mmCIF file with all atom_site columns, C-alpha atoms in Angstrom:
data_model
loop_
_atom_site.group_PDB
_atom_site.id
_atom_site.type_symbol
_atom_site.label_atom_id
_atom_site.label_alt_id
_atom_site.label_comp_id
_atom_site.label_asym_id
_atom_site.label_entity_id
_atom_site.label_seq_id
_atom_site.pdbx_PDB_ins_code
_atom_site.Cartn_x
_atom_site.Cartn_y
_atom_site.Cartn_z
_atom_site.occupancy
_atom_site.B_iso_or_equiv
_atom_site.pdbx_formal_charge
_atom_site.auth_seq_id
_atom_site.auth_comp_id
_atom_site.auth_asym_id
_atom_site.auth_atom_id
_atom_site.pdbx_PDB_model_num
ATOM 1  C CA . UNK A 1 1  ? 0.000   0.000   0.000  1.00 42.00 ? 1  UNK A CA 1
ATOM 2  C CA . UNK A 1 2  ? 1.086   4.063   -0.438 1.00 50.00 ? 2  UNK A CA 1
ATOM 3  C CA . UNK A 1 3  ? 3.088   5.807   2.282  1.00 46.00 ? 3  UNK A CA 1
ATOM 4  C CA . UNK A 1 4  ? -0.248  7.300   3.111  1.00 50.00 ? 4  UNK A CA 1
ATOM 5  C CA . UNK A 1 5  ? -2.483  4.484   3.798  1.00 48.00 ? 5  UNK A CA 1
ATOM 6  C CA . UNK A 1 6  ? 0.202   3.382   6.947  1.00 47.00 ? 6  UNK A CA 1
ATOM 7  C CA . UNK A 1 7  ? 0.037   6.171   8.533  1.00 50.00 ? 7  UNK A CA 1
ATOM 8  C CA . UNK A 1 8  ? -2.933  7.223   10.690 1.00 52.00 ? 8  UNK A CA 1
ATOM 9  C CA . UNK A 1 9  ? -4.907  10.542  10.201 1.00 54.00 ? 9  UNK A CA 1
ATOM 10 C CA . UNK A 1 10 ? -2.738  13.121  11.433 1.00 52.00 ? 10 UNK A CA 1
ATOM 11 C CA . UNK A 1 11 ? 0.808   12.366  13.491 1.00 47.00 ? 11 UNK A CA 1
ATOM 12 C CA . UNK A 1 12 ? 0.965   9.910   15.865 1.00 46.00 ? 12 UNK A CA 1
ATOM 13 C CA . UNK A 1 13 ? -2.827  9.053   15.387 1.00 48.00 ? 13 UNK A CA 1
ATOM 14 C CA . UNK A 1 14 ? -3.555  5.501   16.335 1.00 43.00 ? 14 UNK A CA 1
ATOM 15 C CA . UNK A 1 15 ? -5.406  3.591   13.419 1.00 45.00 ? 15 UNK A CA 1
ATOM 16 C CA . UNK A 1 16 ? -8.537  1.992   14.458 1.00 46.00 ? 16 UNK A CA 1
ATOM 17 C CA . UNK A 1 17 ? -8.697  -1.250  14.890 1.00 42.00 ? 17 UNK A CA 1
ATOM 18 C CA . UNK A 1 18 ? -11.308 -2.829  12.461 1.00 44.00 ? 18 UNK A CA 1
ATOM 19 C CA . UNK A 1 19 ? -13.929 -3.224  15.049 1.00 44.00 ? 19 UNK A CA 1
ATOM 20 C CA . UNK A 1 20 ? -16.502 -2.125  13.016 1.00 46.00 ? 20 UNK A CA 1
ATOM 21 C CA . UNK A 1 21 ? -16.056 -4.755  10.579 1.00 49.00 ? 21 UNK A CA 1
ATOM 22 C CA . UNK A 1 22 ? -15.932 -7.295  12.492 1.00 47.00 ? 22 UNK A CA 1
ATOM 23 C CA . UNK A 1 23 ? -17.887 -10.481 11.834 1.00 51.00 ? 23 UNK A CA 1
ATOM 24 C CA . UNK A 1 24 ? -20.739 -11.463 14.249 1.00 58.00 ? 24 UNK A CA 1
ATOM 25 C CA . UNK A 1 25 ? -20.489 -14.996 16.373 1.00 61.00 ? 25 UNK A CA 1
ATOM 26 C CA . UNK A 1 26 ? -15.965 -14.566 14.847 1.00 64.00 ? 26 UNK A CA 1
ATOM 27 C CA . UNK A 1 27 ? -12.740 -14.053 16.264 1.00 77.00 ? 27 UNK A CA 1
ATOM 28 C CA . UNK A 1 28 ? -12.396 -9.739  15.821 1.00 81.00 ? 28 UNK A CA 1
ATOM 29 C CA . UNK A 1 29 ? -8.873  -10.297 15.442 1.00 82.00 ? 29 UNK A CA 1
ATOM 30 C CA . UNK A 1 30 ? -9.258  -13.159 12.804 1.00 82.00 ? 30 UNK A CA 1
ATOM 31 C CA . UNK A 1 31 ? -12.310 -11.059 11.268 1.00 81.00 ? 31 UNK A CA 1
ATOM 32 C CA . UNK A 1 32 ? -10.020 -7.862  10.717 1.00 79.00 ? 32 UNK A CA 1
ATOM 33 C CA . UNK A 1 33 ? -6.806  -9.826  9.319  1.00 83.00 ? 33 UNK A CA 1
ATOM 34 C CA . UNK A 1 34 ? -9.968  -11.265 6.472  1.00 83.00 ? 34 UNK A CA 1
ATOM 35 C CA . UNK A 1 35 ? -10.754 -7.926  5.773  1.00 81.00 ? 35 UNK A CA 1
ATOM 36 C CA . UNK A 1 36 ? -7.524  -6.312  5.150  1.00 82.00 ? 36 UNK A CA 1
ATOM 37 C CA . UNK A 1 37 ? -6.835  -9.596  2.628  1.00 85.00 ? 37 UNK A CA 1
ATOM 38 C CA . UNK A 1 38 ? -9.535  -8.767  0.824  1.00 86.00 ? 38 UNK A CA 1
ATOM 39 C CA . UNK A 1 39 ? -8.935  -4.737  0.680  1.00 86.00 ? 39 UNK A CA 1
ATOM 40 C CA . UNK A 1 40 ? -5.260  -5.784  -0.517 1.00 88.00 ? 40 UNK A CA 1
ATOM 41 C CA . UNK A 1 41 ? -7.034  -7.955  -3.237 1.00 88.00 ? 41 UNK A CA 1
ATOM 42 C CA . UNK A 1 42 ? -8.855  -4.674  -4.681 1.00 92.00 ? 42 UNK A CA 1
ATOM 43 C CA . UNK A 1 43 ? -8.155  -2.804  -7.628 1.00 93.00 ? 43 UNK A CA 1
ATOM 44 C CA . UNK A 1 44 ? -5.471  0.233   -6.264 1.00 94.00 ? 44 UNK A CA 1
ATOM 45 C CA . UNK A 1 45 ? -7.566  2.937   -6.432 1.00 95.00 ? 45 UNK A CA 1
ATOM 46 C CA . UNK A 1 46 ? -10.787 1.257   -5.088 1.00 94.00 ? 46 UNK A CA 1
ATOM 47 C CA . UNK A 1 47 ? -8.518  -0.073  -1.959 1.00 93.00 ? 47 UNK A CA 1
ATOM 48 C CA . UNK A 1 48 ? -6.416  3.452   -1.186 1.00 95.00 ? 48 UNK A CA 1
ATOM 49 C CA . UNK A 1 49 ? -10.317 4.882   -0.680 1.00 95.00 ? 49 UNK A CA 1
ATOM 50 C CA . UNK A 1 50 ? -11.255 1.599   1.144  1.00 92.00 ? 50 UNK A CA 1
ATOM 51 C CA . UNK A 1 51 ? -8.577  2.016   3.237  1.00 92.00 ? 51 UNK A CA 1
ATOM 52 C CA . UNK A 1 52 ? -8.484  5.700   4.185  1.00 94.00 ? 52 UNK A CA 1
ATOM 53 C CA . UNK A 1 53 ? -12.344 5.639   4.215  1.00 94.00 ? 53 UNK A CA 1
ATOM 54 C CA . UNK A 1 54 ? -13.214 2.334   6.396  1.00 90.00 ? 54 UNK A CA 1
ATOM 55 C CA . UNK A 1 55 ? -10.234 1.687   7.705  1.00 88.00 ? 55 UNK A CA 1
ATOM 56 C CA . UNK A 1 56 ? -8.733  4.584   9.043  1.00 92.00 ? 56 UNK A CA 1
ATOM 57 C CA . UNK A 1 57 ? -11.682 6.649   9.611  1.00 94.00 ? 57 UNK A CA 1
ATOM 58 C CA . UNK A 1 58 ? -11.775 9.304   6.893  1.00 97.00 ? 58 UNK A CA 1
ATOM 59 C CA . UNK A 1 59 ? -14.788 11.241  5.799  1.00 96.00 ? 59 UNK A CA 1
ATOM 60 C CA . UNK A 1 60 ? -15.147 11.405  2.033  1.00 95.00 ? 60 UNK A CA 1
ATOM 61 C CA . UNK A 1 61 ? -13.408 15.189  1.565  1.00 96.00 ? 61 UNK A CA 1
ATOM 62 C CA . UNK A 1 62 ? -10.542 13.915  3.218  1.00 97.00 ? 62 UNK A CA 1
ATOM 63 C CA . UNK A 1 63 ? -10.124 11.338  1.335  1.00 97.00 ? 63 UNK A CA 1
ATOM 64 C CA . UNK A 1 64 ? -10.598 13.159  -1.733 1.00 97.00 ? 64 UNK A CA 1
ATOM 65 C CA . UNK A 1 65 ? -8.351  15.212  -1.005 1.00 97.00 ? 65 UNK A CA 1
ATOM 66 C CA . UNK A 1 66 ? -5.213  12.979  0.425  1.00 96.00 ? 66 UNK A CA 1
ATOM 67 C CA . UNK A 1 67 ? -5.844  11.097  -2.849 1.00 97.00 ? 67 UNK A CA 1
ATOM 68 C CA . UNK A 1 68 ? -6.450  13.987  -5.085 1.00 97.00 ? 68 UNK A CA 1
ATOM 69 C CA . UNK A 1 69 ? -9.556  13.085  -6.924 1.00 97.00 ? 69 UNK A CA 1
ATOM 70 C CA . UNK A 1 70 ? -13.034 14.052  -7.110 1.00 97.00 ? 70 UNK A CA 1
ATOM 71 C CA . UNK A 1 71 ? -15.575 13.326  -4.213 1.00 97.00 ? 71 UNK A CA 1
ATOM 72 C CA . UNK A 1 72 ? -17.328 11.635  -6.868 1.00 97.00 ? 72 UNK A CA 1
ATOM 73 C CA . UNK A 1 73 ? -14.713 9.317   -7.713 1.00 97.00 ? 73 UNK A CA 1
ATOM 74 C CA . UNK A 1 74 ? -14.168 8.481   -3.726 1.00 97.00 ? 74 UNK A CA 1
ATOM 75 C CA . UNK A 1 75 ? -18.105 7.397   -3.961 1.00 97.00 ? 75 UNK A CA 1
ATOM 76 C CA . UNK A 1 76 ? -17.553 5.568   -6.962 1.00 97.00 ? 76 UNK A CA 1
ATOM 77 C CA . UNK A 1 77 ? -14.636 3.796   -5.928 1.00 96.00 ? 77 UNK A CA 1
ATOM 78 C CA . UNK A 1 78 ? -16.022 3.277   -2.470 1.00 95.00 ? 78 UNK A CA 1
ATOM 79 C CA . UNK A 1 79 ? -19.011 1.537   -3.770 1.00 95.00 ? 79 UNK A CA 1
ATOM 80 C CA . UNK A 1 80 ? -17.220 -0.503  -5.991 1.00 94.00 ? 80 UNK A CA 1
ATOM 81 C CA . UNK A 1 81 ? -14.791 -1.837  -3.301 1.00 93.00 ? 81 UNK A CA 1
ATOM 82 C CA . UNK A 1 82 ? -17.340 -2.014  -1.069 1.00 89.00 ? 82 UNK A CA 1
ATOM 83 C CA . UNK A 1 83 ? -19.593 -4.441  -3.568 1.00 90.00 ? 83 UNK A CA 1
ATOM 84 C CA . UNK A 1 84 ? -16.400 -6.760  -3.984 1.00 89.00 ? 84 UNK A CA 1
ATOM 85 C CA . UNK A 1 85 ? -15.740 -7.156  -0.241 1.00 85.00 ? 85 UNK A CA 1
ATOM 86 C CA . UNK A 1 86 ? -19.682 -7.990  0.234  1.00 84.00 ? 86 UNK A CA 1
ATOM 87 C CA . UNK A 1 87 ? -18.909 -10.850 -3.143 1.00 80.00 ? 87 UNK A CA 1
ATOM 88 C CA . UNK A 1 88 ? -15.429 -12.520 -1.966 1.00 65.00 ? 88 UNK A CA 1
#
């Protein structure tokens, strides 16, 4: 992944830990380590807005602008990702 998706939101920031993705009734740990082999399976752009977006807790400006496209494009490439995490 970019220099940017292993850092957390500002300095020193501590990245969440994947709680919210967590499967019900599974191992969170075990649940998050699925998830992040999934995102790495993703097309680049749909997993750098994955990433900064789910992940890491950015709203979609910010991640617009850390990746410099349109907020369209974040939505577009959030969805997709989104629809191929739901199908693997």
């Amino acid at each position: 992944m970019s220099e940017v998706m292993c850092q957390g939101r500002q300095s020193g920031e501590q990245i969440p830990s994947g709680d919210a993705l967590v499967i019900p009734g599974g191992d969170a740990k075990e649940s998050f380590q699925l998830t992040m082999l999934r995102a790495f399976l993703l097309p680049a752009a749909c997993r750098d807005v994955f990433v900064l977006k789910e992940i890491q807790g950015y709203t979609l400006p910010e991640v617009a602008a850390v990746l410099g496209i349109s907020k369209d494009d974040v939505t577009k490439h959030l969805r997709r990702a989104q629809r191929e995490m739901q199908t693997s």
